[in-house]
PDB file of C-alpha atoms and ligand atoms in Angstrom:
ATOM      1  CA  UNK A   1     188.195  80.482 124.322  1.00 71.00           C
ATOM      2  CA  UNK A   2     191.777  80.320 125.375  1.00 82.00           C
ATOM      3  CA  UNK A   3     194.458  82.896 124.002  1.00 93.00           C
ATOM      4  CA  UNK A   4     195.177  81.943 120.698  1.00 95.00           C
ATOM      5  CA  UNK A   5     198.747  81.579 121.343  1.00 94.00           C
ATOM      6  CA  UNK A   6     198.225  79.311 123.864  1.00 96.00           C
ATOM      7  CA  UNK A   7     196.327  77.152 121.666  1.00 97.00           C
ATOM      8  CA  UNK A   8     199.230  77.012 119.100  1.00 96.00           C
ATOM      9  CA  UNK A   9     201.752  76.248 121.869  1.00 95.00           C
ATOM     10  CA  UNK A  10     199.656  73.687 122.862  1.00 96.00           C
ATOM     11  CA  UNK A  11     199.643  71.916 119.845  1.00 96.00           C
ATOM     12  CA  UNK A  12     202.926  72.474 119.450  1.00 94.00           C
ATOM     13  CA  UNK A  13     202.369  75.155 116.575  1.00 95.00           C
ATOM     14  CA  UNK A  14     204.099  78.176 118.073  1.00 94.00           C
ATOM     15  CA  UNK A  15     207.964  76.980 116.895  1.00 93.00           C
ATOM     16  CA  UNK A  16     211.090  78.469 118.457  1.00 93.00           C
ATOM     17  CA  UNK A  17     214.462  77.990 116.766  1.00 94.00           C
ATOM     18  CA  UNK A  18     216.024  79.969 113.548  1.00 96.00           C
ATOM     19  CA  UNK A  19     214.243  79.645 110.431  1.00 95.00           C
ATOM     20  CA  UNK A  20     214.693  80.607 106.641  1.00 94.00           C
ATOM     21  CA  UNK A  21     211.240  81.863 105.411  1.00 86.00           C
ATOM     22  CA  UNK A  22     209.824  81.885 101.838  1.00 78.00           C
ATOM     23  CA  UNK A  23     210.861  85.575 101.567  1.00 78.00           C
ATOM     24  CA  UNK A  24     213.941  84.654 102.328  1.00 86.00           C
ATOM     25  CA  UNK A  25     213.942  86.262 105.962  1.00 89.00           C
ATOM     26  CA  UNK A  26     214.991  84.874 109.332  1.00 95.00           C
ATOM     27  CA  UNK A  27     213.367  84.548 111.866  1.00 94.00           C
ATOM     28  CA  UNK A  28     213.153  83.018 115.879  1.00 95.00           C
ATOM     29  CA  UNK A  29     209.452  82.047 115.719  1.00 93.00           C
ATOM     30  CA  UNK A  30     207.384  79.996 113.231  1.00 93.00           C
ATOM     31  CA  UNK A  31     203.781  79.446 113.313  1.00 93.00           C
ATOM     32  CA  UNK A  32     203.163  76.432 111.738  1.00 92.00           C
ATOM     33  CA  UNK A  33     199.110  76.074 111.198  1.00 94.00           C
ATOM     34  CA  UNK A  34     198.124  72.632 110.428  1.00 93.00           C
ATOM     35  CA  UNK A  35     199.823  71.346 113.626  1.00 94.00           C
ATOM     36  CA  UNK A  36     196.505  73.283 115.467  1.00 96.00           C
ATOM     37  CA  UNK A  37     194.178  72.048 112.344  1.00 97.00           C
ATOM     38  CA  UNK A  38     195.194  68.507 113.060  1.00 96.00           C
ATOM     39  CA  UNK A  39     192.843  68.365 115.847  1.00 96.00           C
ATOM     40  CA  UNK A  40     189.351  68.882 114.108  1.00 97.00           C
ATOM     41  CA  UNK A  41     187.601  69.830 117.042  1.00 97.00           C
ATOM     42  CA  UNK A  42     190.083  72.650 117.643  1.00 96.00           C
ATOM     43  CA  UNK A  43     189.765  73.756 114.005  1.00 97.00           C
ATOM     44  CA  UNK A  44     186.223  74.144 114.295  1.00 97.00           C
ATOM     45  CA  UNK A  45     186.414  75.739 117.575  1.00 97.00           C
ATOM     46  CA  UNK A  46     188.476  78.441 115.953  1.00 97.00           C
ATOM     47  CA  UNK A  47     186.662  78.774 112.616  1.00 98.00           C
ATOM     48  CA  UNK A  48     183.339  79.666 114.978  1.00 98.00           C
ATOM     49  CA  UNK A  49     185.136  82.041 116.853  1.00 97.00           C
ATOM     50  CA  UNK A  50     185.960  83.582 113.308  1.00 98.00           C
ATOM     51  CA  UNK A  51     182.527  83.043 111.949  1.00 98.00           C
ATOM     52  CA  UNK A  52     180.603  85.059 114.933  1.00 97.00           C
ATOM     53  CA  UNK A  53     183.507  87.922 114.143  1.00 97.00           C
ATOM     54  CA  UNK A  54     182.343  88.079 110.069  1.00 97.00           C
ATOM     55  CA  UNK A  55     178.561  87.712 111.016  1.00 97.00           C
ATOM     56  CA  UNK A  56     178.731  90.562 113.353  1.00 96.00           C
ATOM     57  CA  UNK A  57     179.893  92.740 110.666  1.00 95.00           C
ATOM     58  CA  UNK A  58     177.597  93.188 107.526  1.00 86.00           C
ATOM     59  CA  UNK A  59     179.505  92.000 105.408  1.00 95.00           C
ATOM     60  CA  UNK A  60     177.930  89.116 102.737  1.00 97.00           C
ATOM     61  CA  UNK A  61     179.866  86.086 102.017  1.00 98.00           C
ATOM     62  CA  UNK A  62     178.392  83.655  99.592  1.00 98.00           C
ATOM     63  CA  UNK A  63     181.597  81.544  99.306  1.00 98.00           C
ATOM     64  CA  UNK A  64     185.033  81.236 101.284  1.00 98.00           C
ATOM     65  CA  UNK A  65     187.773  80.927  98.474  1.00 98.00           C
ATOM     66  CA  UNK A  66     191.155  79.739 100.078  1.00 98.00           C
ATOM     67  CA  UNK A  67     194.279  79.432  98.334  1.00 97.00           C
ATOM     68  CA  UNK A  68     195.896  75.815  98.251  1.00 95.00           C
ATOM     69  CA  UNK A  69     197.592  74.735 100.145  1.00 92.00           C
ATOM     70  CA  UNK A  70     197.695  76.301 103.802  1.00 90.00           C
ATOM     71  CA  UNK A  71     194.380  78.062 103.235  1.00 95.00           C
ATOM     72  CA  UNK A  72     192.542  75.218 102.388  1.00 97.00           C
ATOM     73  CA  UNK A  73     191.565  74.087 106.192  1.00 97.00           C
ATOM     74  CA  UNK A  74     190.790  77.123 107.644  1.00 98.00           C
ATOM     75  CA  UNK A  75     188.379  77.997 104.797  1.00 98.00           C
ATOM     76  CA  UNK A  76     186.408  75.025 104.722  1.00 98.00           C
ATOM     77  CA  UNK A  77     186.007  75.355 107.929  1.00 98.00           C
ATOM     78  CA  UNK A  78     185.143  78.752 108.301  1.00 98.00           C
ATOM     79  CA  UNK A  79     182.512  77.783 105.410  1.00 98.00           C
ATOM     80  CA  UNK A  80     180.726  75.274 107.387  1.00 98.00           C
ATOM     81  CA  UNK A  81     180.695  77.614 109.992  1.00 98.00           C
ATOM     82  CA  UNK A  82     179.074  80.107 108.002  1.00 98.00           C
ATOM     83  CA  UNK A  83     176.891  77.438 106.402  1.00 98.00           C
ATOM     84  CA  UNK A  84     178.383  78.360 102.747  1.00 98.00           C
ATOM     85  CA  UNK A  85     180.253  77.477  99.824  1.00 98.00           C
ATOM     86  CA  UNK A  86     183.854  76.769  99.398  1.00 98.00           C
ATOM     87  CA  UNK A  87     186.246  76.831  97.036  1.00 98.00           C
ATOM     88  CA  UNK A  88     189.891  77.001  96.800  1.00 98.00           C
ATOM     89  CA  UNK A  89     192.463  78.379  94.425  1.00 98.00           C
ATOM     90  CA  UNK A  90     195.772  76.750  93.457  1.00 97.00           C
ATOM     91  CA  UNK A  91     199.108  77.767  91.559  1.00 95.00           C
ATOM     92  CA  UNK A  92     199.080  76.264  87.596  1.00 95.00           C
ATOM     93  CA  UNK A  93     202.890  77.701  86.636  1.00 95.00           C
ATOM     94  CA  UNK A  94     203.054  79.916  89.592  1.00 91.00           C
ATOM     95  CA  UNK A  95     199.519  81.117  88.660  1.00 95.00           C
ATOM     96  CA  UNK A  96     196.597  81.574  91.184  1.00 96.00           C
ATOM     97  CA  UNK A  97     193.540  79.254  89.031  1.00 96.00           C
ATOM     98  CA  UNK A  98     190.096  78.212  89.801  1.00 96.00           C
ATOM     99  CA  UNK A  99     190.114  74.626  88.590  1.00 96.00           C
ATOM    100  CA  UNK A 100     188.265  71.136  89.877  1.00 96.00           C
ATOM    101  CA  UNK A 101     184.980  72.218  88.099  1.00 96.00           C
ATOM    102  CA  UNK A 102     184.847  75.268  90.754  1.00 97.00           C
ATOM    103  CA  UNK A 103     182.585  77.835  89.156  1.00 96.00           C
ATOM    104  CA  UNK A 104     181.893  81.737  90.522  1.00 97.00           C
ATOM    105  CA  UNK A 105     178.659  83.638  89.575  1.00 97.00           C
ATOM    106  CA  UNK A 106     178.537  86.754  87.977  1.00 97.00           C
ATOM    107  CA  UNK A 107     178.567  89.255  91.586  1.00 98.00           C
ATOM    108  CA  UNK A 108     178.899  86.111  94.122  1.00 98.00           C
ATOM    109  CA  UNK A 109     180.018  87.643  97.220  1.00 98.00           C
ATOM    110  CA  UNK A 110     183.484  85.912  98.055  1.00 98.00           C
ATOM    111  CA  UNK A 111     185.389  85.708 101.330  1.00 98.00           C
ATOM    112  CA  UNK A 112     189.589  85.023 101.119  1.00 98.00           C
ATOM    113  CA  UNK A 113     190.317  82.906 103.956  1.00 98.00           C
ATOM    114  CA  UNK A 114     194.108  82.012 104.926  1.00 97.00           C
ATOM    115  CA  UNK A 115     195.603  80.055 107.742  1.00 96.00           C
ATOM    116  CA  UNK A 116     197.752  82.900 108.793  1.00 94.00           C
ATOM    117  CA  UNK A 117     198.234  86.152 106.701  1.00 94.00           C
ATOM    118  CA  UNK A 118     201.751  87.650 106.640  1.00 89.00           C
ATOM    119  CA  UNK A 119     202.106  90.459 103.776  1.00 89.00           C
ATOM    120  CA  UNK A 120     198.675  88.731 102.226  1.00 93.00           C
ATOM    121  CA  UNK A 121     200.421  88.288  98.791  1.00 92.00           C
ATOM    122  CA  UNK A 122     198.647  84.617  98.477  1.00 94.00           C
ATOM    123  CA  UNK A 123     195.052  85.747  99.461  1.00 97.00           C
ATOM    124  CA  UNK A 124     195.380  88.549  96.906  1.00 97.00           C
ATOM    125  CA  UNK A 125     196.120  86.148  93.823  1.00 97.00           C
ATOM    126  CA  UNK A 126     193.562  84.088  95.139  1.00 98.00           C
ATOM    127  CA  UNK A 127     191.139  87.023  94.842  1.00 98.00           C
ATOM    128  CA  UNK A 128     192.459  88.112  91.941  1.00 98.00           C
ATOM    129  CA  UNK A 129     191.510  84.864  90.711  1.00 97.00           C
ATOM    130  CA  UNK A 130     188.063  84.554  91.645  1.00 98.00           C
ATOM    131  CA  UNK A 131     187.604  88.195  90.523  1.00 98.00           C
ATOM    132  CA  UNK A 132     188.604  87.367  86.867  1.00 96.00           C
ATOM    133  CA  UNK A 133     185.502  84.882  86.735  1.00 96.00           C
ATOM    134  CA  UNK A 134     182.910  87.942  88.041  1.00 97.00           C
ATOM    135  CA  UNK A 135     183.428  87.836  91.765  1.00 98.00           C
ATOM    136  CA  UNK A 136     182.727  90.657  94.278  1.00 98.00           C
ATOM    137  CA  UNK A 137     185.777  89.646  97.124  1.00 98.00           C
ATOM    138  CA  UNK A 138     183.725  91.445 100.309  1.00 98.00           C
ATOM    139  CA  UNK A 139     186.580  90.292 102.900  1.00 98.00           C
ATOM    140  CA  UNK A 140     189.765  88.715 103.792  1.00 98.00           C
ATOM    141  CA  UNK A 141     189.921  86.427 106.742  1.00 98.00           C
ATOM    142  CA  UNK A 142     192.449  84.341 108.318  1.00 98.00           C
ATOM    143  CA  UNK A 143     193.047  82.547 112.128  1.00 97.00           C
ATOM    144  CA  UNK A 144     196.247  84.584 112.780  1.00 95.00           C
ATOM    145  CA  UNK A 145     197.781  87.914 111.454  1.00 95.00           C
ATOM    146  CA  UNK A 146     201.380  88.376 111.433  1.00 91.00           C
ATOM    147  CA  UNK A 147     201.149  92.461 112.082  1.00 87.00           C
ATOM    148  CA  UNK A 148     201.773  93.182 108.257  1.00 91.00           C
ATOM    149  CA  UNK A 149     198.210  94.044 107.634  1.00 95.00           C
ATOM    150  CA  UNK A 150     195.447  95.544 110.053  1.00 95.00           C
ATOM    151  CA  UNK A 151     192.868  93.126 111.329  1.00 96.00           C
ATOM    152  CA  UNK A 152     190.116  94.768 111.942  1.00 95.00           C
ATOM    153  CA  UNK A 153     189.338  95.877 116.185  1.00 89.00           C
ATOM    154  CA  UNK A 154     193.318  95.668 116.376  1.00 88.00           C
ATOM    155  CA  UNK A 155     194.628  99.090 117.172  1.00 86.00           C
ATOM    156  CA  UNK A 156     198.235  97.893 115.299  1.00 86.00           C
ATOM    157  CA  UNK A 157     198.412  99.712 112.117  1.00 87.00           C
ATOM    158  CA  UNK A 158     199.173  98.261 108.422  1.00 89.00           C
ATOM    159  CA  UNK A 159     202.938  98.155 107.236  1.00 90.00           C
ATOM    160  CA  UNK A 160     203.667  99.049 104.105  1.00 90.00           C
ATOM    161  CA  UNK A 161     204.526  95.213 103.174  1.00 88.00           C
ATOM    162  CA  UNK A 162     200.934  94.876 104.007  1.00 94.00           C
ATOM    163  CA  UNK A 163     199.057  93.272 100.342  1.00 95.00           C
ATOM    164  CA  UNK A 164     195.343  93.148 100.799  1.00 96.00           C
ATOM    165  CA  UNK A 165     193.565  95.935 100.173  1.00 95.00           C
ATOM    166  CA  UNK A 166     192.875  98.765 102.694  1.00 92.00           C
ATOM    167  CA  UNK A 167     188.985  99.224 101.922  1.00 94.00           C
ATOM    168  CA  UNK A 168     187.987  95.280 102.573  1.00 96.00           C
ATOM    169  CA  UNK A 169     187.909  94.138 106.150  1.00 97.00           C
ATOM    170  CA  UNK A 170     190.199  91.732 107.631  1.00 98.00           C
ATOM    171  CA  UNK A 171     189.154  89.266 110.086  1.00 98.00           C
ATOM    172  CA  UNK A 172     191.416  87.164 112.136  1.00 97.00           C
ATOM    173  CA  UNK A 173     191.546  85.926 115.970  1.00 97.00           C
ATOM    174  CA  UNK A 174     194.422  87.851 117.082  1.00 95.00           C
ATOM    175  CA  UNK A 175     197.673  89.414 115.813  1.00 94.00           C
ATOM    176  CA  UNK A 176     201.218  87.056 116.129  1.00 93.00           C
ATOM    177  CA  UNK A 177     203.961  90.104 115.945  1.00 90.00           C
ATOM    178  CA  UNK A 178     207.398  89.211 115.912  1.00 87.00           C
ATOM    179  CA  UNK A 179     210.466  90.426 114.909  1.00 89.00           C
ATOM    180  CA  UNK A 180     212.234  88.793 111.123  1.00 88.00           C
ATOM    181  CA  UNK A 181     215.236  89.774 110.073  1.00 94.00           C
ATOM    182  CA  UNK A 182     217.266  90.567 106.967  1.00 93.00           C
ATOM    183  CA  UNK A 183     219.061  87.426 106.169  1.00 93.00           C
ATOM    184  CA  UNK A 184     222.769  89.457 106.272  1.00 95.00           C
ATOM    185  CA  UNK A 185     221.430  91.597 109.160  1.00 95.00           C
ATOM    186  CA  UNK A 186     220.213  88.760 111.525  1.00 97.00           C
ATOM    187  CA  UNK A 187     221.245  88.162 115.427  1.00 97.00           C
ATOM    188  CA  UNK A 188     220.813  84.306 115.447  1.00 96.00           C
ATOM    189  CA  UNK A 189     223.195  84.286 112.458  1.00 97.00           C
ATOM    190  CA  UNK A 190     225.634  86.509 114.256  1.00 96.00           C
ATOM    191  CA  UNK A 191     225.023  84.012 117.131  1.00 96.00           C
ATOM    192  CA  UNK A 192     226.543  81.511 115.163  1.00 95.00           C
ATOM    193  CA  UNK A 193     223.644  79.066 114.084  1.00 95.00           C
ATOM    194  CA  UNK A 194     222.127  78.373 110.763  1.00 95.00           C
ATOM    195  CA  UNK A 195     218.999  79.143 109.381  1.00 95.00           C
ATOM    196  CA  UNK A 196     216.904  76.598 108.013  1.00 94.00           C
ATOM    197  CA  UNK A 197     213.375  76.207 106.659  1.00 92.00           C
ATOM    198  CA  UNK A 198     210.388  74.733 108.807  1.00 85.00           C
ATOM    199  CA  UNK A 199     209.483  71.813 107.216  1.00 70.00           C
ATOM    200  CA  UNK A 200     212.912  70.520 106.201  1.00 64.00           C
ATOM    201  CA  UNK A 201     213.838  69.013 109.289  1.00 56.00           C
ATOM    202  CA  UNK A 202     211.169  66.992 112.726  1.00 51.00           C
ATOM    203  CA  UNK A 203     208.870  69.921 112.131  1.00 44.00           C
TER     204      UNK A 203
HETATM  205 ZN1   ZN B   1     219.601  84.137 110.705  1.00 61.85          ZN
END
């Protein structure tokens, strides 16, 4: 398989420019995931990469649970991948809920899987979520770590912004590490241009 990175420059995923993330941050870089998940074949190229990764472990996954809505294509399909279940979780007042008829069994072995985990705050209420209804989360997975948390095989260690919990494994293809910046400490600001947030404008 190619370098993941070149597969999201590729498909024009790998953003350069000066954007306003949800924390609030700045950065020069964006990764923006369903640009690379447009392309079915490429999604499923990637989700068996990821699949051979979490078999090769032995860890059980009876269900990948995503959260909605940037989770949702990566899970599913990681989970055909895998040949099992998925679900996904979505926010109901800002709350991570199992709804859609989705049920968990008492001890089902659940697998989080993002598109690209940065601190890992979503995958957690996701879990969270699942766990309330008698799930046993065995992993987190995603295509792409941001260098908060440690994937497992990298040799980059976990930052303290880092969410997910340090005694489940995380899988993901390969780590994306660049620098953000404190909105009133930022060079592109002091550069003179404006931040702005992916989405908003062509991309
Ligand atoms: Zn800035």
């Amino acid at each position: 398989m190619k370098s993941l990175e070149k597969i999201y420059r590729e498909a024009g995923a790998y953003l350069e420019g000066h954007f306003l993330l949800s924390s609030g941050k700045h950065s020069q870089f964006y990764l923006q995931s369903a640009k690379v998940l447009e392309d079915p074949k490429i999604a499923g190229l990637l989700a068996d990469e990821l699949a051979k990764m979490i078999q090769l472990s032995d860890i059980k996954v009876d269900t990948v649970c995503s959260p909605a809505l940037g989770g949702i294509l990566a899970g599913y399909e990681l989970a055909r991948a895998l040949g099992v279940r998925f679900i996904f979780t979505e926010r109901v007042d800002k709350v991570m809920t199992l709804r859609r008829g989705f049920e968990v069994s008492e001890g089902e072995n659940i697998l989080i899987c993002e598109d690209i985990i940065t601190t890992g705050g979503s995958a957690l209420e996701a879990a969270r979520a699942v766990e309330l209804q008698g799930a046993n989360i065995t992993a987190f997975a995603a295509l792409a770590n941001r260098g908060f948390c440690k994937r497992s095989g990298s040799d980059h260690n976990q930052k303290s912004e880092c969410k997910l919990p340090e005694n489940l494994p995380f899988f993901a293809l390969d780590d994306f590490i660049f620098e953000i910046y404190d909105a009133d400490n930022c060079p592109l600001c002091k550069d003179g241009s404006k931040a702005y947030k992916p989405g908003s404008r062509s991309n």
